PDB file of C-alpha atoms in Angstrom:
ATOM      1  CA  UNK N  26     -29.891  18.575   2.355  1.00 44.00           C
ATOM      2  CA  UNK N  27     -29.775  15.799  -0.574  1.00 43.00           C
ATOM      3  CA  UNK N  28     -33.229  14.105  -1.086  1.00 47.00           C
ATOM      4  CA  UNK N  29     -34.653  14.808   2.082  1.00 50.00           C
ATOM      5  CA  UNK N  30     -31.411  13.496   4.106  1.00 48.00           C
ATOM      6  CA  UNK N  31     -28.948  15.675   5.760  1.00 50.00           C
ATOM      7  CA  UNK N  32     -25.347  16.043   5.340  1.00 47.00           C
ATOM      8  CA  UNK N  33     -25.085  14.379   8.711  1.00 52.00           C
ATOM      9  CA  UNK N  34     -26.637  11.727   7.505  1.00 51.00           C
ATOM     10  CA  UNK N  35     -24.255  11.583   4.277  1.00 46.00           C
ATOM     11  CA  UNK N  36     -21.579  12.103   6.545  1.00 48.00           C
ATOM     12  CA  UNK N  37     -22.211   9.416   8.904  1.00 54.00           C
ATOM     13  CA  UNK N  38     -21.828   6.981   5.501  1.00 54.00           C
ATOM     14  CA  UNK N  39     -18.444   7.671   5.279  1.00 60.00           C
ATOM     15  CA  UNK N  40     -15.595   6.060   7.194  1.00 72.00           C
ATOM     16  CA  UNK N  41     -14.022   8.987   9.226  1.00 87.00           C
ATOM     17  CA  UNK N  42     -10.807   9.914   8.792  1.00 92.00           C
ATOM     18  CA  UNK N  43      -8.125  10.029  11.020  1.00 96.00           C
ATOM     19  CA  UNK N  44      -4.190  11.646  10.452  1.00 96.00           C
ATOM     20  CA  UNK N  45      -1.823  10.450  12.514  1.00 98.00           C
ATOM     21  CA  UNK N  46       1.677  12.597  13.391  1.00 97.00           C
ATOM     22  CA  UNK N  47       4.631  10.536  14.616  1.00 97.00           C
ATOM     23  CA  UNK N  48       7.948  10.102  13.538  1.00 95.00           C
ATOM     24  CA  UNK N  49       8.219   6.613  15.249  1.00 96.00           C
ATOM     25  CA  UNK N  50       7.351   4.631  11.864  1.00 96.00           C
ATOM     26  CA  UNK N  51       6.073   1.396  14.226  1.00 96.00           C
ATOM     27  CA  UNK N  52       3.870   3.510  16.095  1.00 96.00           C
ATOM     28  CA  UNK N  53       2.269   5.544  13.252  1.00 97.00           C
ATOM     29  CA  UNK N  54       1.896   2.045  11.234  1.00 97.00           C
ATOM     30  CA  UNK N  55       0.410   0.077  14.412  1.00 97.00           C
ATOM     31  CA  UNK N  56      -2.189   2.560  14.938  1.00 97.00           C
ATOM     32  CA  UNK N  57      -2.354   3.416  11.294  1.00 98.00           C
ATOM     33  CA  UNK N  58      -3.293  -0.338  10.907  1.00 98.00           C
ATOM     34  CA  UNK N  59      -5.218  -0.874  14.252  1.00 97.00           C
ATOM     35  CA  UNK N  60      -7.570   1.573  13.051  1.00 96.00           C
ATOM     36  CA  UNK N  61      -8.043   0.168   9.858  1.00 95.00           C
ATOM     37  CA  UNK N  62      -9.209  -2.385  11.056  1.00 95.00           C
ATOM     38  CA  UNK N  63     -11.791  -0.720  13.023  1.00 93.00           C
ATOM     39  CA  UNK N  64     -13.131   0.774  10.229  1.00 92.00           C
ATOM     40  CA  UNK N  65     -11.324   4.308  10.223  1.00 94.00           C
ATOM     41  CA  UNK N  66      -9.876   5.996   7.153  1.00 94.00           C
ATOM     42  CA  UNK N  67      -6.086   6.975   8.311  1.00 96.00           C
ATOM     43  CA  UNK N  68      -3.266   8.837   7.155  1.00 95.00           C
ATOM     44  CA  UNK N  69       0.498   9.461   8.432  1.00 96.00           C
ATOM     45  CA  UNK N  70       2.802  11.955   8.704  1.00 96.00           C
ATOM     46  CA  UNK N  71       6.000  12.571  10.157  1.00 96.00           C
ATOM     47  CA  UNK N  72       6.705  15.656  10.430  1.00 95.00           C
ATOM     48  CA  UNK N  73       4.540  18.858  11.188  1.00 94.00           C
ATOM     49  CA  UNK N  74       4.801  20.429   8.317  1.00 93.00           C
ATOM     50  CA  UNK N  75       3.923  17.114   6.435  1.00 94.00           C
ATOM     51  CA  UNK N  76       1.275  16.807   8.721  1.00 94.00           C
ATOM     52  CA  UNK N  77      -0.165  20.837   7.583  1.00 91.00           C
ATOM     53  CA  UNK N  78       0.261  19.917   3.906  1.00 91.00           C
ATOM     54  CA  UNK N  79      -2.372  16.871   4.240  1.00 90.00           C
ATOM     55  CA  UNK N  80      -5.294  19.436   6.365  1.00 89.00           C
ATOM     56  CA  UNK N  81      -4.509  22.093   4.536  1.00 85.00           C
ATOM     57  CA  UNK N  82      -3.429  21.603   0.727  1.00 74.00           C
ATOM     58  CA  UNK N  83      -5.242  18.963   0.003  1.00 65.00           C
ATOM     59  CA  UNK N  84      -9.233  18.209   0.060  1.00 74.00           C
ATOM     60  CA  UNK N  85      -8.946  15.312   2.845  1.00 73.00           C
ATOM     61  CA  UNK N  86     -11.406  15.927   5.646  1.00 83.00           C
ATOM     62  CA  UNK N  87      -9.473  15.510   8.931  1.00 90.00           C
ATOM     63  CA  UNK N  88     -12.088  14.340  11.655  1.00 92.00           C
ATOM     64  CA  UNK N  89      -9.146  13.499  14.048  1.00 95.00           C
ATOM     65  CA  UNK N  90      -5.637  14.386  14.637  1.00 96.00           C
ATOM     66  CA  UNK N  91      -3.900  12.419  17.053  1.00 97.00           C
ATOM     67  CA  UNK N  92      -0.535  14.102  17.615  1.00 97.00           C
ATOM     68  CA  UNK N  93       2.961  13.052  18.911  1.00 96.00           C
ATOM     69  CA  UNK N  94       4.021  16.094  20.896  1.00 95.00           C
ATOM     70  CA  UNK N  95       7.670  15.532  20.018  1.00 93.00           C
ATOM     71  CA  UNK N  96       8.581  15.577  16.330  1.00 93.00           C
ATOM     72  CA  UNK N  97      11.849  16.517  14.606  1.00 89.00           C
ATOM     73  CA  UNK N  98      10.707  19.475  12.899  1.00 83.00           C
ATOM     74  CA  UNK N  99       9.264  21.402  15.657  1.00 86.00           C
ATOM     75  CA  UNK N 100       6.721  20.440  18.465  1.00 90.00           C
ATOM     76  CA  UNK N 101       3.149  18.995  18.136  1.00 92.00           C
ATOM     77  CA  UNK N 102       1.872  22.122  20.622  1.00 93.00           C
ATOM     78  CA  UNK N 103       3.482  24.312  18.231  1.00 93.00           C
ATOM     79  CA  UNK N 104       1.550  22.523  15.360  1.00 93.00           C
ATOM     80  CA  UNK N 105      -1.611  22.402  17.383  1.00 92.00           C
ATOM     81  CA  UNK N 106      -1.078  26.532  18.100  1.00 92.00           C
ATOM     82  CA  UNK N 107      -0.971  26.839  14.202  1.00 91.00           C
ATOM     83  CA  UNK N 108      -4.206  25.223  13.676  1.00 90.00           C
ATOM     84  CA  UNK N 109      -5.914  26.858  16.269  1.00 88.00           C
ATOM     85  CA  UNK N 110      -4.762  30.647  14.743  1.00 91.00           C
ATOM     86  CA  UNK N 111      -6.305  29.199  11.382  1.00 89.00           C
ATOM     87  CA  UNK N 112      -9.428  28.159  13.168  1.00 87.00           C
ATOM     88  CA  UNK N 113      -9.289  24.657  12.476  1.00 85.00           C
ATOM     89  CA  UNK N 114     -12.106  22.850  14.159  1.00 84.00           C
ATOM     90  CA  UNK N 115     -10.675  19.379  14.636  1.00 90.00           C
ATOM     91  CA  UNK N 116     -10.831  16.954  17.727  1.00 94.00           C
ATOM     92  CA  UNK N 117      -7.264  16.363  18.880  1.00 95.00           C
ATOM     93  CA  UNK N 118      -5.434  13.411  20.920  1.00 97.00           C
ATOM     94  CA  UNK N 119      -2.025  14.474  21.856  1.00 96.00           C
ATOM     95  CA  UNK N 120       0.365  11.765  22.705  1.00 96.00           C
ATOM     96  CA  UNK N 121       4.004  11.853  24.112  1.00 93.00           C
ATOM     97  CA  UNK N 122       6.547  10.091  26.234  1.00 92.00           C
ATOM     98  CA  UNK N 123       7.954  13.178  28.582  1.00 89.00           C
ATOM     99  CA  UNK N 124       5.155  13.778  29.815  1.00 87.00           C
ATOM    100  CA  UNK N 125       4.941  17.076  31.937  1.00 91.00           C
ATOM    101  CA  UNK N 126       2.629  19.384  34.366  1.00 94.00           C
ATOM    102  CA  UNK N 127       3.423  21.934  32.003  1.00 94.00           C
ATOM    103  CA  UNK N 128       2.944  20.187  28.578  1.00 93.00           C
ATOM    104  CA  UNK N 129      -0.404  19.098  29.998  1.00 94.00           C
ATOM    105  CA  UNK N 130      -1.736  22.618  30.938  1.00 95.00           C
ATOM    106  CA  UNK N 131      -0.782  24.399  27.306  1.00 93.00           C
ATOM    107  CA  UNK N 132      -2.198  21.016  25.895  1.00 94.00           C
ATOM    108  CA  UNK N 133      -5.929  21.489  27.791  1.00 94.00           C
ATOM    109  CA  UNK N 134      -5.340  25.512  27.283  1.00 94.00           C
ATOM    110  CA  UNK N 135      -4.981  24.362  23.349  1.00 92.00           C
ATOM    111  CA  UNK N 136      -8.253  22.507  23.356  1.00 92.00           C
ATOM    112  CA  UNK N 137      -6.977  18.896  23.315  1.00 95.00           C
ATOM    113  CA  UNK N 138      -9.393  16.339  23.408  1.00 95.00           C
ATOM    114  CA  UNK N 139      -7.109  13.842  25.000  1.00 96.00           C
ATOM    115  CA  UNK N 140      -3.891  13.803  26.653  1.00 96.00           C
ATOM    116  CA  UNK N 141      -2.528  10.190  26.182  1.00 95.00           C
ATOM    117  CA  UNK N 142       1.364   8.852  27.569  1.00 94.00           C
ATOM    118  CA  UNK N 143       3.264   6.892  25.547  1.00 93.00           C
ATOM    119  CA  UNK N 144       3.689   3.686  26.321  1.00 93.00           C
ATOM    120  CA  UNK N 145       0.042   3.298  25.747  1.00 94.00           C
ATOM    121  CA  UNK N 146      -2.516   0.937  25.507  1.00 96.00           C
ATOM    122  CA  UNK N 147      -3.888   0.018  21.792  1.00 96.00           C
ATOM    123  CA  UNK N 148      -7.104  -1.109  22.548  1.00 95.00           C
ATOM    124  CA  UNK N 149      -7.496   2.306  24.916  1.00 95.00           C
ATOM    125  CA  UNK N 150      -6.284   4.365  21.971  1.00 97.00           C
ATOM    126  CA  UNK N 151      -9.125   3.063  19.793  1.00 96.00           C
ATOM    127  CA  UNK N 152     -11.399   3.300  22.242  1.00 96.00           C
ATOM    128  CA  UNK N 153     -11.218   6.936  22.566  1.00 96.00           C
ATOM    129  CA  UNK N 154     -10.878   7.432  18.844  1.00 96.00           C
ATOM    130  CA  UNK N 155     -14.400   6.052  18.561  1.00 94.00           C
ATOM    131  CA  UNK N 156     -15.399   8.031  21.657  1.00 94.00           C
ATOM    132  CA  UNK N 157     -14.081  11.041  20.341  1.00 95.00           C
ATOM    133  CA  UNK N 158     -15.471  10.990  16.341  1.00 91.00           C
ATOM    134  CA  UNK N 159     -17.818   8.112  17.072  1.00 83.00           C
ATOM    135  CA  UNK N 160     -17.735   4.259  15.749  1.00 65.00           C
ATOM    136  CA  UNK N 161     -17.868   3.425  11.525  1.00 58.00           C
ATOM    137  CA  UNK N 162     -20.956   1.855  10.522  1.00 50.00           C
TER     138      UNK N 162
END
């Protein structure tokens, strides 16, 4: 506590961040800049292990991930598996095009937040960003 205010309270002063993993350059910038725009702090990656060097060697405070489940270096579940062994505690949107009964079930058995198909909707994408981390002041 600072001054009689809680971190929360700090917290909730600062834009929240978001990383975004997607090897589709439109589709990382279009959200990247979509949620600019709504007042969220963003970062990309392409790759998973690009993607683990911003949570974990760097001081950036992840508040969301949202995750393309295909990616060239590996797979966004296998990402997400990583981060739960390390006992990250991040909310997660997983996104991907071939979508599947199975991908869906080790997705939910993961812990992800959302489970979103490609093509999808912008405005819907936002939408549960702010549901999930909560609008920017």
């Amino acid at each position: 506590m600072v001054g009689g205010c809680t971190s929360a309270f700090w917290r909730s002063l600062v834009p929240r961040s978001v990383l975004i993993v997607d090897d589709e350059p439109l589709i990382a910038r279009t959200l990247s800049n979509a949620l600019q725009e709504a007042g969220f702090e963003t970062r990309t990656a392409k790759t998973a292990e690009a993607a683990e060097k911003t949570i974990f060697a760097s001081t950036y405070v992840v508040d969301l991930i949202i995750l393309d489940n295909r990616l060239p270096n590996g797979s966004g579940l296998g990402l997400l598996k990583r981060l739960r062994a390390r006992k990250l505690d991040v909310k997660l949107i997983l996104m991907t095009a071939f979508d599947s009964p199975e991908v869906k079930a080790e997705a939910r058995r993961l812990g992800v937040h959302r489970y979103i198909k490609k093509p999808f909707d912008l405005g819907r994408m936002i939408a549960e960003v702010e549901d999930l981390v909560g609008t920017v002041s």
